[in-house]
Tab-separated table of C-alpha atoms in Angstrom:
chain	number	residue	atom	x	y	z
V	1	MET	CA	83.939	104.331	117.358
V	2	ALA	CA	85.047	100.558	117.115
V	3	LYS	CA	86.853	98.756	119.442
V	4	SER	CA	88.863	96.839	117.044
V	5	ARG	CA	92.451	98.322	115.860
V	6	SER	CA	92.882	97.040	112.228
V	7	SER	CA	93.423	98.929	108.977
V	8	VAL	CA	91.602	96.124	106.997
V	9	GLY	CA	89.670	97.377	104.362
V	10	SER	CA	90.110	100.849	105.454
V	11	VAL	CA	90.772	104.551	104.260
V	12	VAL	CA	94.004	104.883	106.699
V	13	VAL	CA	94.837	108.613	107.558
V	14	GLY	CA	98.809	109.405	108.627
V	15	LEU	CA	97.964	111.944	111.028
V	16	ASP	CA	100.767	114.099	112.530
V	17	ALA	CA	99.836	117.781	113.646
V	18	SER	CA	99.817	119.817	111.077
V	19	ARG	CA	96.893	121.495	109.509
V	20	SER	CA	97.125	119.173	105.742
V	21	ALA	CA	96.533	116.236	108.083
V	22	MET	CA	93.195	117.087	109.764
V	23	GLN	CA	92.590	117.777	105.703
V	24	ALA	CA	93.179	114.821	105.092
V	25	VAL	CA	91.115	113.558	107.997
V	26	LEU	CA	88.311	115.022	105.641
V	27	TRP	CA	89.356	113.890	102.401
V	28	ALA	CA	89.624	110.114	103.857
V	29	VAL	CA	86.103	110.853	105.532
V	30	ASP	CA	84.683	111.929	102.214
V	31	GLU	CA	86.208	108.264	100.682
V	32	ALA	CA	84.861	105.900	103.077
V	33	ILE	CA	81.314	107.575	102.596
V	34	HIS	CA	81.568	106.764	98.871
V	35	ARG	CA	83.313	103.743	99.391
V	36	GLN	CA	81.078	102.537	102.512
V	37	ILE	CA	84.152	101.552	104.431
V	38	PRO	CA	85.906	102.796	107.827
V	39	VAL	CA	88.220	105.508	108.630
V	40	TYR	CA	91.218	104.249	110.195
V	41	LEU	CA	93.180	107.372	112.316
V	42	LEU	CA	97.080	106.377	112.649
V	43	TYR	CA	99.421	108.359	114.654
V	44	ALA	CA	103.028	107.018	114.196
V	45	LEU	CA	105.078	108.769	117.041
V	46	GLY	CA	108.727	107.600	115.773
V	47	GLU	CA	111.264	105.640	116.881
V	48	GLU	CA	111.791	106.396	121.128
V	49	ALA	CA	114.390	108.698	121.316
V	50	GLY	CA	115.661	111.032	124.255
V	51	GLY	CA	114.633	110.693	128.093
V	52	ARG	CA	111.159	109.767	129.615
V	53	ASP	CA	110.174	113.607	129.605
V	54	ASP	CA	110.119	113.969	125.702
V	55	ALA	CA	108.874	110.238	125.015
V	56	GLU	CA	105.532	111.436	127.561
V	57	SER	CA	105.602	115.034	125.579
V	58	ASP	CA	105.354	113.169	122.563
V	59	THR	CA	102.556	110.950	123.573
V	60	ALA	CA	100.462	113.935	125.073
V	61	VAL	CA	100.680	115.801	121.509
V	62	ALA	CA	99.894	112.482	119.934
V	63	GLU	CA	96.524	112.156	122.288
V	64	ARG	CA	95.088	115.341	121.498
V	65	THR	CA	95.888	115.602	117.386
V	66	VAL	CA	94.130	112.139	117.231
V	67	GLY	CA	91.454	113.405	119.643
V	68	SER	CA	91.244	116.868	117.997
V	69	ALA	CA	90.760	114.260	114.561
V	70	MET	CA	87.894	112.324	116.264
V	71	SER	CA	85.730	114.975	117.241
V	72	MET	CA	86.473	116.676	114.053
V	73	ILE	CA	85.129	113.448	112.597
V	74	GLU	CA	82.133	113.369	114.782
V	75	ALA	CA	81.008	116.815	114.344
V	76	LEU	CA	80.698	116.078	110.681
V	77	LYS	CA	77.385	113.739	111.749
V	78	VAL	CA	78.269	111.722	108.545
V	79	PRO	CA	77.588	108.098	108.538
V	80	VAL	CA	81.128	106.431	109.143
V	81	GLN	CA	82.741	104.140	111.513
V	82	PHE	CA	86.549	105.190	112.632
V	83	GLU	CA	88.751	104.155	114.859
V	84	ALA	CA	92.308	105.590	116.012
V	85	GLN	CA	95.922	103.640	117.188
V	86	ILE	CA	99.260	105.614	118.404
V	87	VAL	CA	101.879	102.924	117.645
V	88	ARG	CA	105.705	103.717	118.487
V	89	SER	CA	107.123	103.027	115.193
V	90	ARG	CA	108.496	105.612	112.233
V	91	PRO	CA	105.541	107.187	109.872
V	92	ILE	CA	106.979	105.400	106.734
V	93	THR	CA	107.096	101.410	108.285
V	94	ALA	CA	103.424	102.543	110.089
V	95	LEU	CA	102.043	103.162	106.908
V	96	LEU	CA	103.898	100.586	105.025
V	97	ASP	CA	102.267	98.260	107.011
V	98	ALA	CA	99.200	99.308	106.861
V	99	SER	CA	98.818	99.677	103.170
V	100	ARG	CA	99.028	95.450	102.996
V	101	SER	CA	95.555	95.822	104.244
V	102	ALA	CA	94.176	99.360	103.366
V	103	SER	CA	92.086	100.561	100.633
V	104	MET	CA	94.244	103.740	100.564
V	105	ILE	CA	96.613	105.822	102.536
V	106	CYS	CA	95.510	109.687	102.814
V	107	VAL	CA	98.601	111.835	104.390
V	108	GLY	CA	98.141	115.473	104.244
V	109	SER	CA	100.894	117.334	101.996
V	110	MET	CA	102.518	119.417	105.019
V	111	GLY	CA	103.279	116.527	107.215
V	112	PHE	CA	104.061	114.363	104.482
V	113	HIS	CA	107.079	116.893	103.698
V	114	HIS	CA	107.866	116.829	107.019
V	115	LEU	CA	107.960	112.651	106.480
V	116	THR	CA	110.576	113.024	103.960
V	117	ARG	CA	113.131	115.134	105.713
V	118	GLY	CA	114.920	115.102	109.504
V	119	ARG	CA	115.327	111.538	110.707
V	120	ILE	CA	114.135	109.695	107.883
V	121	GLY	CA	116.262	111.601	105.713
V	122	SER	CA	115.294	111.125	101.959
V	123	THR	CA	113.256	107.711	102.244
V	124	TRP	CA	109.587	109.122	101.161
V	125	PRO	CA	109.193	107.463	97.899
V	126	ALA	CA	109.070	104.339	99.546
V	127	LEU	CA	105.363	105.085	100.815
V	128	LEU	CA	104.505	106.199	96.700
V	129	THR	CA	106.226	103.503	95.213
V	130	SER	CA	105.311	100.646	97.481
V	131	ALA	CA	102.415	101.479	99.271
V	132	ARG	CA	100.098	98.273	98.300
V	133	CYS	CA	97.351	100.645	97.885
V	134	PRO	CA	96.364	104.076	96.305
V	135	VAL	CA	97.972	106.896	98.231
V	136	ALA	CA	96.822	110.628	98.840
V	137	VAL	CA	98.462	113.524	99.729
V	138	VAL	CA	96.110	116.206	100.561
V	139	PRO	CA	96.783	119.781	100.486
V	140	ARG	CA	95.881	121.897	103.640
V	141	THR	CA	93.291	123.785	101.548
V	142	HIS	CA	91.325	121.074	100.673
V	143	GLN	CA	87.711	121.373	99.921
V	144	PRO	CA	85.499	118.977	99.464
V	145	GLY	CA	84.725	118.338	96.072
V	146	SER	CA	81.383	119.871	94.390
V	147	ARG	CA	79.675	116.574	93.005
V	148	GLY	CA	79.228	116.716	89.205
V	149	VAL	CA	81.776	119.868	88.942
V	150	ASP	CA	85.425	119.469	90.203
V	151	LEU	CA	87.438	117.814	87.478
V	152	ILE	CA	89.210	114.900	88.178
V	153	LEU	CA	92.493	114.180	86.247
V	154	ALA	CA	94.613	110.926	85.155
V	155	VAL	CA	98.080	111.842	84.020
V	156	VAL	CA	98.687	108.839	81.733
V	157	ASP	CA	101.496	107.735	78.785
V	158	ASN	CA	101.620	104.521	76.302
V	159	ALA	CA	103.352	102.606	78.798
V	160	SER	CA	101.517	99.611	80.562
V	161	THR	CA	101.107	100.917	83.775
V	162	ALA	CA	98.419	103.531	82.380
V	163	ASP	CA	95.564	100.913	82.674
V	164	ASP	CA	96.319	101.295	86.147
V	165	VAL	CA	96.050	105.147	86.557
V	166	LEU	CA	92.501	105.158	84.127
V	167	GLU	CA	90.851	102.677	86.246
V	168	LEU	CA	91.598	104.364	89.413
V	169	GLY	CA	90.524	107.315	87.355
V	170	VAL	CA	87.464	105.911	86.598
V	171	SER	CA	86.674	105.058	89.883
V	172	GLU	CA	87.176	108.240	90.942
V	173	ALA	CA	85.124	110.098	88.972
V	174	CYS	CA	83.144	107.729	89.100
V	175	LEU	CA	82.271	107.719	92.671
V	176	ARG	CA	82.189	111.306	92.873
V	177	ASP	CA	79.994	111.774	89.852
V	178	ALA	CA	82.927	114.347	88.629
V	179	PRO	CA	84.259	114.972	85.075
V	180	LEU	CA	87.861	113.158	83.905
V	181	ARG	CA	90.179	114.334	82.066
V	182	VAL	CA	92.675	111.999	80.665
V	183	PHE	CA	96.412	114.177	80.262
V	184	LEU	CA	98.417	112.404	78.081
V	185	LEU	CA	101.700	113.128	78.617
V	186	ARG	CA	104.976	114.541	76.528
V	187	HIS	CA	108.305	112.941	77.112
V	188	THR	CA	111.268	114.981	77.191
V	189	HIS	CA	114.964	113.785	76.114
V	190	HIS	CA	117.636	113.570	79.395
V	191	ARG	CA	119.619	116.466	77.993
V	192	ASP	CA	116.389	118.546	75.679
V	193	SER	CA	113.533	119.793	77.978
V	194	CYS	CA	111.368	120.662	75.403
V	195	PRO	CA	108.339	118.407	74.728
V	196	LYS	CA	108.521	115.845	71.816
V	197	PRO	CA	105.054	115.161	69.953
V	198	ILE	CA	103.543	112.330	71.623
V	199	PRO	CA	104.154	109.030	68.990
V	200	VAL	CA	100.480	108.480	67.234
V	201	ASP	CA	100.950	105.194	68.045
V	202	GLY	CA	101.410	105.999	71.821
V	203	ARG	CA	98.248	108.210	71.613
V	204	THR	CA	96.069	105.367	69.434
V	205	VAL	CA	96.586	102.811	72.523
V	206	VAL	CA	95.674	105.479	75.184
V	207	GLU	CA	92.823	106.316	72.591
V	208	ARG	CA	92.079	102.779	73.040
V	209	ARG	CA	91.920	102.580	76.481
V	210	VAL	CA	90.063	105.367	77.203
V	211	ASP	CA	87.014	104.499	74.261
V	212	HIS	CA	87.087	101.138	76.669
V	213	TRP	CA	86.015	103.303	79.613
V	214	ARG	CA	83.378	105.184	77.545
V	215	ARG	CA	81.820	101.879	76.731
V	216	THR	CA	82.027	100.251	80.446
V	217	GLN	CA	80.408	103.840	81.672
V	218	PRO	CA	78.462	105.602	79.412
V	219	LYS	CA	77.193	108.269	81.642
V	220	LEU	CA	80.985	109.188	82.271
V	221	ASP	CA	82.194	112.225	80.783
V	222	ILE	CA	85.783	111.668	79.702
V	223	GLU	CA	87.830	113.587	77.423
V	224	ILE	CA	91.587	113.216	76.187
V	225	VAL	CA	94.014	116.445	76.584
V	226	CYS	CA	96.684	116.242	74.469
V	227	ASP	CA	97.288	119.922	73.115
V	228	HIS	CA	99.177	121.658	75.939
V	229	ASN	CA	102.746	121.496	76.363
V	230	ASP	CA	103.521	119.972	80.111
V	231	LEU	CA	101.309	119.118	82.711
V	232	LEU	CA	101.860	122.676	84.648
V	233	ASN	CA	100.823	124.899	81.741
V	234	TYR	CA	97.281	122.715	81.948
V	235	LEU	CA	97.183	123.348	86.096
V	236	GLU	CA	98.127	127.224	85.668
V	237	GLN	CA	95.172	127.131	82.388
V	238	LEU	CA	92.943	125.231	84.651
V	239	GLN	CA	93.087	128.030	87.556
V	240	ARG	CA	93.213	130.849	85.204
V	241	HIS	CA	89.869	129.681	84.077
V	242	ILE	CA	89.015	129.063	87.349
V	243	THR	CA	88.457	125.824	86.590
V	244	PRO	CA	88.035	123.246	89.833
V	245	LEU	CA	89.957	120.685	89.646
V	246	GLN	CA	90.130	117.774	92.922
V	247	LEU	CA	92.338	115.225	92.069
V	248	ILE	CA	95.250	114.093	90.266
V	249	VAL	CA	95.723	110.290	89.500
V	250	VAL	CA	99.348	109.274	88.405
V	251	ASP	CA	101.261	106.231	88.466
V	252	PRO	CA	103.905	106.345	90.967
V	253	ARG	CA	106.488	104.769	89.262
V	254	ARG	CA	106.975	106.558	86.348
V	255	PRO	CA	109.746	109.391	86.359
V	256	GLY	CA	109.152	112.693	86.247
V	257	PRO	CA	105.018	113.606	86.767
V	258	LEU	CA	105.141	112.712	90.469
V	259	ASP	CA	108.388	114.479	91.042
V	260	LEU	CA	106.585	117.599	89.214
V	261	LEU	CA	103.393	117.473	91.432
V	262	LEU	CA	105.304	116.698	94.734
V	263	GLY	CA	107.870	119.431	93.499
V	264	VAL	CA	107.780	123.423	94.762
V	265	ALA	CA	106.072	124.267	91.098
V	266	ALA	CA	102.901	122.947	91.439
V	267	ARG	CA	102.505	123.528	95.134
V	268	ALA	CA	100.703	126.995	94.493
V	269	PRO	CA	98.290	126.012	91.716
V	270	LEU	CA	97.379	122.142	93.908
V	271	GLU	CA	97.130	124.679	96.610
V	272	ALA	CA	95.115	127.381	95.318
V	273	ALA	CA	92.781	124.666	93.637
V	274	GLY	CA	92.747	122.413	96.450
V	275	CYS	CA	94.092	119.747	94.711
V	276	THR	CA	94.958	116.551	95.983
V	277	VAL	CA	97.623	113.855	94.407
V	278	MET	CA	96.595	110.644	94.636
V	279	THR	CA	99.280	107.563	92.736
V	280	CYS	CA	97.491	104.185	91.786
V	281	THR	CA	98.834	101.468	92.837
V	282	ARG	CA	99.616	97.754	90.586
V	283	ARG	CA	97.322	95.174	89.814
V	284	GLN	CA	100.226	92.066	90.662
V	285	TRP	CA	101.028	94.250	93.948
V	286	LEU	CA	97.509	93.376	95.757
């Protein structure tokens, strides 16, 4: 284990005592091995409150959790470096600080939902929209993807941010030797939940960007999905046909898709698939 305490260039895991946090550790290890970078385990105790006994109890839980995560990585016997740190800070603050120098942030879906309630209130969008690196939200049912089999899905529209989603989706697909499907969003008006047809010019823009990646990565299996009413329907179809899905990449600043994927309606198909949701980051933030 490394001596230094730095998240620079690492895959950072936001640890808590949830099962999905441990699954996030496994995801981070996979990602770090692919990218040949370290894993950085970060446990934020939260701002100190209560008496000395409460503080000691919180610290004991943190130390046990970090110890379990380290033992789990060691038991994998894989070529990855890792280090850990326990800090006295709000989890959201600690993760945002770490994102300034990290390659990626990984959090468990259950711990992530806990992070967004209680003392921290409704500040969860800050992590997804303000992190300076991609953020992966890993379900408690995560299973390592099968190289060349499990799909990766990039959710895009005709906005300029589609470039960032596609770039990260292509990167993940190439790292994992996985097929990439590009889901072309249909938009709904504020007072109308019925999906509207995709404008011809919008589809053309996305197709042109996908063609660019086909030329750049000729070995990549990449196709556009545009014949479904909405994203949930497509996820349910994949589940019915037992099509493995390991990752969905989405832009954190586009309204709708991220809320949908992290909401109650999408929980069942994503948990059943063991699918991670990952947000991209904008190039100008870096």
